[in-house]
GROMACS .gro file of C-alpha atoms in nm:
model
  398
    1UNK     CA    1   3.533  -3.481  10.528
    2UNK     CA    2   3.263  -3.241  10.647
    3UNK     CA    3   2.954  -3.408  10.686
    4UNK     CA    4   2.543  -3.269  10.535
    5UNK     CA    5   2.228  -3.344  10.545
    6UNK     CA    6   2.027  -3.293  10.225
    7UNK     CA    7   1.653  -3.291  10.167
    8UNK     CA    8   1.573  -3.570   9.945
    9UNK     CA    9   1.210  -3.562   9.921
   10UNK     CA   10   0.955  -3.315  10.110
   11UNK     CA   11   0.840  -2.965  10.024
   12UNK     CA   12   1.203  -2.865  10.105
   13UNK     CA   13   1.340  -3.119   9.846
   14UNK     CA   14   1.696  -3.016   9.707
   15UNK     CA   15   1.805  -2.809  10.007
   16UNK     CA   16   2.186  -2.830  10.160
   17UNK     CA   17   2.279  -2.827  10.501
   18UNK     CA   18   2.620  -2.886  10.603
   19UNK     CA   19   2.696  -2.956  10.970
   20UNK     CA   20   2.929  -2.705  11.066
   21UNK     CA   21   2.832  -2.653  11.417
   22UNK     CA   22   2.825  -2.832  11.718
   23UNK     CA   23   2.439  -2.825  11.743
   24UNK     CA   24   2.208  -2.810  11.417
   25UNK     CA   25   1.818  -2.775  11.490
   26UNK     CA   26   1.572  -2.904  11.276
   27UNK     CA   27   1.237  -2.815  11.256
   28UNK     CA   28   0.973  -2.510  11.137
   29UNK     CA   29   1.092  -2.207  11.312
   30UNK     CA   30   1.314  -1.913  11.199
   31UNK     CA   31   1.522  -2.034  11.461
   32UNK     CA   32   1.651  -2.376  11.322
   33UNK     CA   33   1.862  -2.429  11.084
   34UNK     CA   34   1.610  -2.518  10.860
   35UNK     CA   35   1.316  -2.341  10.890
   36UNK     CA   36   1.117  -2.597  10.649
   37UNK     CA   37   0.825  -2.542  10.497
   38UNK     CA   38   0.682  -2.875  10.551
   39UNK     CA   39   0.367  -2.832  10.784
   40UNK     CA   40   0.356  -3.153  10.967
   41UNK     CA   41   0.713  -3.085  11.103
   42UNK     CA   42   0.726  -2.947  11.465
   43UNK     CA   43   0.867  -2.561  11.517
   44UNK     CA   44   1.178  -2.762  11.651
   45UNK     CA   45   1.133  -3.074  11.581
   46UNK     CA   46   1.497  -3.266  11.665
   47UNK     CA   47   1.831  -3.153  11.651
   48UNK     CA   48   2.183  -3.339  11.575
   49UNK     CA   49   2.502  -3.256  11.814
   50UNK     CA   50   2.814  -3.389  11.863
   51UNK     CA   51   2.908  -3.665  12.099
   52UNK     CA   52   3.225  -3.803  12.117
   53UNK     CA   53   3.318  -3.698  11.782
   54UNK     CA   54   3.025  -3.848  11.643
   55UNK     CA   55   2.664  -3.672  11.545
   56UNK     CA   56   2.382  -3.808  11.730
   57UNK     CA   57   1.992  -3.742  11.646
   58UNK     CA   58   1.785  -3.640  11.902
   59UNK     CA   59   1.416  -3.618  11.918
   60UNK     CA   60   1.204  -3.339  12.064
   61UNK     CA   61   0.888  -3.489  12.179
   62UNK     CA   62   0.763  -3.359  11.847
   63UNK     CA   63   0.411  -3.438  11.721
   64UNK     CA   64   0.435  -3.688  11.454
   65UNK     CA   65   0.789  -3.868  11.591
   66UNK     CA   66   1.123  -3.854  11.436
   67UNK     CA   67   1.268  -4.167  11.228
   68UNK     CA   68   1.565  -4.356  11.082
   69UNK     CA   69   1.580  -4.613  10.802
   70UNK     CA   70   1.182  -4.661  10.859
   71UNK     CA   71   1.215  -4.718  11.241
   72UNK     CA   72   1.084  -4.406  11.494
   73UNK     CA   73   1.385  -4.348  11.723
   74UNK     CA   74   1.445  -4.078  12.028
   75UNK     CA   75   1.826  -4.088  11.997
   76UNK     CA   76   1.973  -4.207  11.723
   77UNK     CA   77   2.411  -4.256  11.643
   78UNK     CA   78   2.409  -4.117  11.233
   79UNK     CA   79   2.579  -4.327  10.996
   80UNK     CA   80   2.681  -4.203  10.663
   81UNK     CA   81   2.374  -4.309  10.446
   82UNK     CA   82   2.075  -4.366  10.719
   83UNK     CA   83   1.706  -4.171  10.595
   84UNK     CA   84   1.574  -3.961  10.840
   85UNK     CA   85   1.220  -3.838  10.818
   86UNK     CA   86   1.054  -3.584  11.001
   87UNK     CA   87   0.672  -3.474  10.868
   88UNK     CA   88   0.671  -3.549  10.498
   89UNK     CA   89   1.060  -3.449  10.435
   90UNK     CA   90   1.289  -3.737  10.408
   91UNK     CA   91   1.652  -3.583  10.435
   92UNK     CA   92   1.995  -3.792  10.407
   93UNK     CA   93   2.308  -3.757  10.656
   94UNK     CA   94   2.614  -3.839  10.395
   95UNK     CA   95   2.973  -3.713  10.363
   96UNK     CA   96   2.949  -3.717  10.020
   97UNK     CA   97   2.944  -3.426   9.818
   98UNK     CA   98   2.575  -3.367   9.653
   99UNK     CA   99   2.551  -3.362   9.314
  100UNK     CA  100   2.477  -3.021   9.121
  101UNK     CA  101   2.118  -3.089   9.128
  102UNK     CA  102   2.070  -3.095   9.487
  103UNK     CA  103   2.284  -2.767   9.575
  104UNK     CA  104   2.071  -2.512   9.688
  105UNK     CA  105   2.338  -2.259   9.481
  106UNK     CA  106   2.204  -2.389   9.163
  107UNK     CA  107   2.125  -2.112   8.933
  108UNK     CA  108   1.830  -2.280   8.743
  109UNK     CA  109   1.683  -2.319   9.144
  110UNK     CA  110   1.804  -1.991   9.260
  111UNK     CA  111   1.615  -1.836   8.934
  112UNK     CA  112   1.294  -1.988   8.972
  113UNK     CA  113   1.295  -1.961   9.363
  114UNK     CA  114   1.188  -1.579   9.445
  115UNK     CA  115   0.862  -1.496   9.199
  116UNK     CA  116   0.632  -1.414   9.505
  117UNK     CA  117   0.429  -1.066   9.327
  118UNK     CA  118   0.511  -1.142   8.980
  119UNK     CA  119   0.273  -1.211   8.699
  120UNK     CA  120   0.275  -1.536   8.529
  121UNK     CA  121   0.010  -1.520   8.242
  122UNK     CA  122  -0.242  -1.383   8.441
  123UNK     CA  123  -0.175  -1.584   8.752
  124UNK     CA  124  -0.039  -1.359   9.017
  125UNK     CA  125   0.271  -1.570   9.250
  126UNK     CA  126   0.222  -1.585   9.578
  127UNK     CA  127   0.396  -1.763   9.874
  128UNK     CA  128   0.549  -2.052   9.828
  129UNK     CA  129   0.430  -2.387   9.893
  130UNK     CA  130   0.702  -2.632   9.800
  131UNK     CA  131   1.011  -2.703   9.661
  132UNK     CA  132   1.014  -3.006   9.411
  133UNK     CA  133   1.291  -3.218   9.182
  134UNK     CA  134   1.179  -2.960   8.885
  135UNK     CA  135   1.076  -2.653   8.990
  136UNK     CA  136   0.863  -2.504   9.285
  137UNK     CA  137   0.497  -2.486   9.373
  138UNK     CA  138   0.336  -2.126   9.477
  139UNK     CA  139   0.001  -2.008   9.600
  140UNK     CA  140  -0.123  -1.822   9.328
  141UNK     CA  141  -0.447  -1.633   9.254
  142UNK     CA  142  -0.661  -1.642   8.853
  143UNK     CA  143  -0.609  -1.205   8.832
  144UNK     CA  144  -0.914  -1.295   8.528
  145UNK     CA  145  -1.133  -1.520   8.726
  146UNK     CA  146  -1.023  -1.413   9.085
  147UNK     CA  147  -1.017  -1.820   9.218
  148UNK     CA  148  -0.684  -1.908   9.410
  149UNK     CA  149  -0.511  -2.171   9.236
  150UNK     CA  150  -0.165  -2.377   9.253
  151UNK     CA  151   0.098  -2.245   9.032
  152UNK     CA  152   0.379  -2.520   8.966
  153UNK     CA  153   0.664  -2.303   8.806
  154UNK     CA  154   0.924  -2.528   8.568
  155UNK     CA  155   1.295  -2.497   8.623
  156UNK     CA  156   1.426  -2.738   8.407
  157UNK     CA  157   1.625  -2.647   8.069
  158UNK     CA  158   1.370  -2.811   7.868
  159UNK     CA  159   1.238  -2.512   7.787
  160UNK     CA  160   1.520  -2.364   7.615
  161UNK     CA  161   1.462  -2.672   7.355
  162UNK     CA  162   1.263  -2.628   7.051
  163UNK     CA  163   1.122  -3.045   7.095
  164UNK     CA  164   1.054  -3.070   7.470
  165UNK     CA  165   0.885  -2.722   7.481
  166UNK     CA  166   0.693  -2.821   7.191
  167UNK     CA  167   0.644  -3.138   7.345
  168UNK     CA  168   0.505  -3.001   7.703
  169UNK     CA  169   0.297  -2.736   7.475
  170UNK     CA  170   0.057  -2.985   7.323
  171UNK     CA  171   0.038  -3.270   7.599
  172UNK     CA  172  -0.125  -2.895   7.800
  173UNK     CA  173  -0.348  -2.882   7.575
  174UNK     CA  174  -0.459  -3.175   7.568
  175UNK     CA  175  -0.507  -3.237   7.957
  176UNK     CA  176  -0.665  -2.905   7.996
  177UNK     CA  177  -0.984  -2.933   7.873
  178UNK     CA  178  -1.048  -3.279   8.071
  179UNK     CA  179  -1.301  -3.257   8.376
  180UNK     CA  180  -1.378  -3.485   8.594
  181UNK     CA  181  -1.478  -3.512   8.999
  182UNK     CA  182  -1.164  -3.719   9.050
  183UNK     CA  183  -0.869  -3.507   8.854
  184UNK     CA  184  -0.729  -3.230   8.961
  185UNK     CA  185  -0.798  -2.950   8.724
  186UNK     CA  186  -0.553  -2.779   8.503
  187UNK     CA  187  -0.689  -2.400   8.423
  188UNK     CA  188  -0.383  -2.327   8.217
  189UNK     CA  189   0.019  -2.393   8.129
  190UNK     CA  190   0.257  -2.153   7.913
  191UNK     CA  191   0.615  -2.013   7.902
  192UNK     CA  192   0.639  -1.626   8.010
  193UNK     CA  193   1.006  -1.527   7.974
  194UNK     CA  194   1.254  -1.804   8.088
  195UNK     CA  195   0.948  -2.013   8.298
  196UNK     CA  196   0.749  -2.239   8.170
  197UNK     CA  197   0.408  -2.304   8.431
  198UNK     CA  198   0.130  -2.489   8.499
  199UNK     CA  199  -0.189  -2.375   8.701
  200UNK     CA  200  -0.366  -2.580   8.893
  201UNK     CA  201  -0.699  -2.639   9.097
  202UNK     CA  202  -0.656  -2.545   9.510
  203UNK     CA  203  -0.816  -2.817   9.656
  204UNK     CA  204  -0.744  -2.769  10.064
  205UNK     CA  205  -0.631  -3.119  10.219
  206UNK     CA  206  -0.278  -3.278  10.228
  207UNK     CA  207  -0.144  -3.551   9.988
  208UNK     CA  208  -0.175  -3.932  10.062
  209UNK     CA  209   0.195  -3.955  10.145
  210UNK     CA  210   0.139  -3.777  10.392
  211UNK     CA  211  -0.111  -4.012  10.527
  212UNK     CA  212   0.117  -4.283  10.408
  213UNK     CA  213   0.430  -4.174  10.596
  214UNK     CA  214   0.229  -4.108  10.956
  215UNK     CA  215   0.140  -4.461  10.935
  216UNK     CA  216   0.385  -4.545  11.215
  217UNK     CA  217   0.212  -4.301  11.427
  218UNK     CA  218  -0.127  -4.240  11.357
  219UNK     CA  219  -0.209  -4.619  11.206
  220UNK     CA  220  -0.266  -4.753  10.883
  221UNK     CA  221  -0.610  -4.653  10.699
  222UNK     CA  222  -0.880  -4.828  10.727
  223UNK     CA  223  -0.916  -5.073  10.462
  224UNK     CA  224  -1.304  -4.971  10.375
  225UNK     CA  225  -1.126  -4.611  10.300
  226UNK     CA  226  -0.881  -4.787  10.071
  227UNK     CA  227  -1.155  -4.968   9.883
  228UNK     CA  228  -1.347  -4.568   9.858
  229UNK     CA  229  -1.016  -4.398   9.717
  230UNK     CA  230  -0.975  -4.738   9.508
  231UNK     CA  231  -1.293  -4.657   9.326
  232UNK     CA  232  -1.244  -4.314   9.245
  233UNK     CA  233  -0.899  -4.320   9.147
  234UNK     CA  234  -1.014  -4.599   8.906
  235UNK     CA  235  -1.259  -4.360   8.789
  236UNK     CA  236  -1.071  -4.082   8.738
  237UNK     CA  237  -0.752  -4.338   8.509
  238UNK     CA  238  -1.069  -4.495   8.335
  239UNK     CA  239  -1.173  -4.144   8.208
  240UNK     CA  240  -0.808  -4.050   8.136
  241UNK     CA  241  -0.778  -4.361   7.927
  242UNK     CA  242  -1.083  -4.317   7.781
  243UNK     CA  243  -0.909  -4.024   7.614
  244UNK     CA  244  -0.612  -4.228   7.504
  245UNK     CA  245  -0.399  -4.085   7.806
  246UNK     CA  246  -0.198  -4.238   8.041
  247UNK     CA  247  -0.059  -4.078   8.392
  248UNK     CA  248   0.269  -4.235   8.391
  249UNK     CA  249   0.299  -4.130   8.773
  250UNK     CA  250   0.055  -4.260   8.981
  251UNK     CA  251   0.180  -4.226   9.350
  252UNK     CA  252   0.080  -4.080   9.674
  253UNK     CA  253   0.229  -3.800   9.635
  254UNK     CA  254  -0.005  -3.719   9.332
  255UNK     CA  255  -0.295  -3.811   9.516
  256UNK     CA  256  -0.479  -3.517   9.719
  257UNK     CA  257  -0.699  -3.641   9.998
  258UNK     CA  258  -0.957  -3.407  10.092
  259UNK     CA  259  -1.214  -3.445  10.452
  260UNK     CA  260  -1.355  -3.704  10.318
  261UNK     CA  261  -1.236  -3.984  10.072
  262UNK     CA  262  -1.524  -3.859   9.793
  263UNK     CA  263  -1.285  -3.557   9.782
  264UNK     CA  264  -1.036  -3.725   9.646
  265UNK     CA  265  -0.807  -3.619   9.325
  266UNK     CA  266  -0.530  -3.777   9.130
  267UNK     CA  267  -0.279  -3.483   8.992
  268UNK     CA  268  -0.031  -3.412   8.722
  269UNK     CA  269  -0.192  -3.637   8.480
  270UNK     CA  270   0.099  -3.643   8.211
  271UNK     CA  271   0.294  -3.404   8.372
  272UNK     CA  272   0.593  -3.638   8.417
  273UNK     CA  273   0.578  -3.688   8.030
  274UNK     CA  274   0.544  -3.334   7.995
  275UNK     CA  275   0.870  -3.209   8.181
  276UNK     CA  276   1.077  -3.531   8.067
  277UNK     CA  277   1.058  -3.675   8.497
  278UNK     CA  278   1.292  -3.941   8.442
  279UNK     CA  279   1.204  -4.202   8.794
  280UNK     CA  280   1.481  -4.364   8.691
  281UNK     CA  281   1.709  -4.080   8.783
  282UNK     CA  282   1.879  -4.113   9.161
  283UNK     CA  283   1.834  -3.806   9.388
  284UNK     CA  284   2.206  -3.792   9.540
  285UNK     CA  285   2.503  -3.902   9.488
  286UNK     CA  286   2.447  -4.239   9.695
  287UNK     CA  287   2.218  -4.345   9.392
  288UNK     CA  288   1.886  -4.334   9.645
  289UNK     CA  289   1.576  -4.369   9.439
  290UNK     CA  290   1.329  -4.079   9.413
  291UNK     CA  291   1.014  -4.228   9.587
  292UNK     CA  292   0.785  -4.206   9.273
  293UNK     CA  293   1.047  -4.516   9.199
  294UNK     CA  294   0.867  -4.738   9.416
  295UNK     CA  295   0.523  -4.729   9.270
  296UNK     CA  296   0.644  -4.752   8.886
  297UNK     CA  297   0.560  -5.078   8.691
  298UNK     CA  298   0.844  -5.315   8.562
  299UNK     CA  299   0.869  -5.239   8.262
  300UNK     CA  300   0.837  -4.828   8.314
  301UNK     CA  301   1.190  -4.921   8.446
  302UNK     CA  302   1.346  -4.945   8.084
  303UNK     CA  303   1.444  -4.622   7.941
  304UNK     CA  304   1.238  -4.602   7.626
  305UNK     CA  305   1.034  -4.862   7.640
  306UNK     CA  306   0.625  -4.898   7.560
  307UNK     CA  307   0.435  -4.844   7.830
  308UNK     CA  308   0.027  -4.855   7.826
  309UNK     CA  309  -0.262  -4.800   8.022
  310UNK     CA  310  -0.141  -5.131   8.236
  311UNK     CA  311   0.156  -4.911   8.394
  312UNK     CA  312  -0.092  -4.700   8.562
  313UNK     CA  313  -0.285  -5.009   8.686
  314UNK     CA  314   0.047  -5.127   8.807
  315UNK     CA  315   0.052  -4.797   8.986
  316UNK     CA  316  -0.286  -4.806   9.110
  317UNK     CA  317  -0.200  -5.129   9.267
  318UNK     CA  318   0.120  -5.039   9.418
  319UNK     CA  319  -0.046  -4.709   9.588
  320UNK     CA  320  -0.345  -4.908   9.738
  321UNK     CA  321  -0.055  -5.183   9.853
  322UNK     CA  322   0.106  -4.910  10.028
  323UNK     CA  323  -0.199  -4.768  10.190
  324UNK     CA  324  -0.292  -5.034  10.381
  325UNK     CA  325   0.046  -5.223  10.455
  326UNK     CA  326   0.206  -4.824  10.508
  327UNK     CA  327   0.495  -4.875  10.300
  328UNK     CA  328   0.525  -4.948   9.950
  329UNK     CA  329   0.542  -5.321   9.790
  330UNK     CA  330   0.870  -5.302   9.740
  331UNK     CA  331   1.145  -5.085   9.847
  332UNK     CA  332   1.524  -5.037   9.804
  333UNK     CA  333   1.793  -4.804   9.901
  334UNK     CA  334   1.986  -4.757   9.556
  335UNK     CA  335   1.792  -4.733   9.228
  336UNK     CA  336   1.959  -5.042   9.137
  337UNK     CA  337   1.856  -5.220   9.384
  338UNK     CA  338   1.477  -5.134   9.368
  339UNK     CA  339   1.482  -5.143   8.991
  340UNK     CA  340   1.671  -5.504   9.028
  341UNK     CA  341   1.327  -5.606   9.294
  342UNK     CA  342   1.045  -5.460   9.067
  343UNK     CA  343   1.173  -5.681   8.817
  344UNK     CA  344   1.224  -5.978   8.991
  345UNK     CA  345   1.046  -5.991   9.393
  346UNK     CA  346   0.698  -6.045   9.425
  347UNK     CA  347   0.561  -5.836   9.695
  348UNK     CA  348   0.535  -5.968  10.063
  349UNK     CA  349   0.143  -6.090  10.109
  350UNK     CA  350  -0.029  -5.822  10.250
  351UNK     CA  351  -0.201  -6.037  10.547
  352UNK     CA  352   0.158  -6.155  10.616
  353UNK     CA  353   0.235  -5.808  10.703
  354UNK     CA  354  -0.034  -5.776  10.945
  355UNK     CA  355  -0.313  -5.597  10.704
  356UNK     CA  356  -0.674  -5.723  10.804
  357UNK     CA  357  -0.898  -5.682  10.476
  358UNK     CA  358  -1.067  -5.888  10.261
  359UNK     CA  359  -0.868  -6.130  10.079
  360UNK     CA  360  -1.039  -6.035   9.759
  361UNK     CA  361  -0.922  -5.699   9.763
  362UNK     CA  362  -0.568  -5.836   9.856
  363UNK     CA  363  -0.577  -6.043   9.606
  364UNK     CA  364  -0.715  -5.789   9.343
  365UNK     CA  365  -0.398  -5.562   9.437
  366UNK     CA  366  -0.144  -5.850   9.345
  367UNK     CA  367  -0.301  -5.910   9.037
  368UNK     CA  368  -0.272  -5.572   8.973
  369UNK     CA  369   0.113  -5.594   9.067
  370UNK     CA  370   0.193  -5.860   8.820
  371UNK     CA  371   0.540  -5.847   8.679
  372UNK     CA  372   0.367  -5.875   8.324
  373UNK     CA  373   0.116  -5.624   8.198
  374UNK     CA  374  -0.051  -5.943   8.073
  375UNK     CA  375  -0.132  -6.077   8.368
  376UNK     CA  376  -0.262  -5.761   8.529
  377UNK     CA  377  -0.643  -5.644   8.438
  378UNK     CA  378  -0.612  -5.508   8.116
  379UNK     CA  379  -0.801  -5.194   8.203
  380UNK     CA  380  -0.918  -4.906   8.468
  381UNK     CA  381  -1.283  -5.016   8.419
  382UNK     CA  382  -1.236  -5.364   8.469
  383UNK     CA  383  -1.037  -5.254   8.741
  384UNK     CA  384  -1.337  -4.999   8.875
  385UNK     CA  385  -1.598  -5.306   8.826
  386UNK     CA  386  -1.413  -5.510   9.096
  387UNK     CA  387  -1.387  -5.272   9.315
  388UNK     CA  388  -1.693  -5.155   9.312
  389UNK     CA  389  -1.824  -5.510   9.305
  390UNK     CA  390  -1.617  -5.586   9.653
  391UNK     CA  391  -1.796  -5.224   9.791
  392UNK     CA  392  -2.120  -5.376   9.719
  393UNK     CA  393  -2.065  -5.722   9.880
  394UNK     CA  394  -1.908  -5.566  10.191
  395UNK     CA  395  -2.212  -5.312  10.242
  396UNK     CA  396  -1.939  -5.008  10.171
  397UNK     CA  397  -2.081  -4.675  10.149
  398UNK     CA  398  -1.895  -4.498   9.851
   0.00000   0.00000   0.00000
């Protein structure tokens, strides 16, 4: 059997590349195989050849480092299974056959995958940005207002559905008018023909995954930055609650990190409810977990079940966790297995991982990982008043 690599998370996410050659190059440039978008991966990053009948992964002396199953590597035998991540793309080397979702032949992808000079509304497509589980993510520019903005267009059948259109209709309208320094703003959302889109605030800056997942290479953030993005993502969940909604999907990679930590904005506030994002869902056909599966609170892991605003302090907690120890609290490599750990394994300790910060704030973060929403702080603003407390009593500049 043939063997592929397929882009499991990144802004290439969902693309297929079998290895048909004796030499596959991966990296930026027309001239790979790949040409992903994903900015913090080199022009040619690393390629994969064969070596005694076998495909070995070879780094290029690229920027950020090339890794395998979480460990950076120069030369690496593949093994049906083993995570590689270059930049923010995480891409699997299997010989099994991808499911539907991930071909790149899809005609739900292939249809939403070329709009660059349409007219959405009166948003105007530009290039593409990204490539996501449901849909794709352009530059786009307000034809009314004359602002660039984000333009996430929808390619899931959802749409087609009286309910679920209705559905993603009024939770729009209800995130829409919200403002705050701390949320990314939502201009507008509709459906113009078969797409339904959202428009969003440009804010220039790269998402905390990314920060996240150059841990390895660049270090972990400093913990007084952790406490600063603590505080105004707590800000920006107490205002959201404060209008009875809850985020349902509070991870890195819905974070954007601007120069400075005070630029800071949580995204896609009810989006995941919106467009029916089921974490629970694996990504290929080996069952691996999307990675918004790691940061979801036990019981967002039943299908159905109540959730409140305590799943997005579980969240909260899980993404600060992961900022400082660089990986989140707990992590698995089938969806079973994770689910099986967020409802049963307390997290490691963060100083027994190496982290150096205050034991109050380590302390606040388990509490905030607590298995039962009972035993978590029952809400953003008590959440906010620790933090900010902790600021205060470390002379911390927010």
């Amino acid at each position: 059997m043939g063997k592929t690599l397929i882009i499991l998370a990144g802004p290439d996410e969902g693309r297929v590349f079998p290895l048909e050659s004796e030499t596959f190059l991966i990296g930026r440039s027309r001239a790979t195989g790949t040409a992903l978008i994903d900015s913090h991966v080199s022009r040619v990053h690393c390629q994969v050849y064969v070596e005694d009948g076998k495909h070995i992964l070879a780094d290029f002396e690229s920027g950020s480092g090339t890794f395998v199953n979480g460990q950076r590597t120069a030369k690496h035998t593949l093994q049906p299974g083993d995570l590689i991540r270059v930049g923010e793309t995480s891409i699997q080397y299997t010989d099994i056959e991808p499911t539907t979702a991930a071909k790149p032949d899809h005609p739900r992808r292939r249809a939403a995958r070329d709009l660059a000079g349409i007219k959405l509304g009166h948003y105007k497509v530009g290039a593409l940005l990204a490539r996501g589980r449901h849909g794709y993510v352009y530059h786009a520019r307000d034809t009314r207002r004359n602002h660039p903005v984000v333009l996430k267009v929808l390619d899931g059948s959802f749409h087609h559905r009286p309910e679920p259109l209705r559905r993603f209709t009024e939770i729009m309208k209800a995130v829409m008018p919200l403002r705050h320094p701390h949320l990314l703003k939502v201009y507008g959302a509709g459906k113009s023909g078969d797409y339904c889109w959202i428009a969003k605030e440009y804010v220039p800056g790269e998402s905390l995954a990314a920060v996240i997942g150059r841990a390895d290479v660049a270090g972990k953030i400093d913990w007084r930055n952790v406490l600063k993005i603590g505080i105004y993502l707590a800000r920006a969940l107490d205002y959201a609650h404060g209008k009875t909604l809850i985020h349902q999907n509070v991870t890195p990679h819905n974070i954007l990190l601007g120069k400075t930590p005070r630029e800071t904005k949580l995204a896609d506030l009810m989006v995941s409810l919106a467009i029916e994002d089921d974490p629970l869902e694996p990504i290929s056909a080996l069952g691996t977990p999307a990675e918004s599966l790691a940061y979801q609170s036990p019981e967002r892991t039943v299908k159905g079940g109540p959730v409140d605003v305590r799943t997005d302090i579980y969240s909260l907690g899980a993404t600060l966790y992961a900022m400082l120890a660089g990986r989140p609290p707990l992590q698995g490599s089938t969806v079973d297995e994770l689910i099986d750990k967020i409802r049963t394994v307390a997290p490691e300790r963060l100083d027994a991982l190496g982290v150096h910060a205050p034991l109050r704030l380590q302390s606040l973060i388990l509490r905030m990982l607590a298995k039962k929403p009972e035993d978590r702080l029952a809400t953003a603003r008590e959440v906010l008043a620790q933090l900010e407390t902790l600021a205060k009593d470390e002379n911390v500049t927010y």
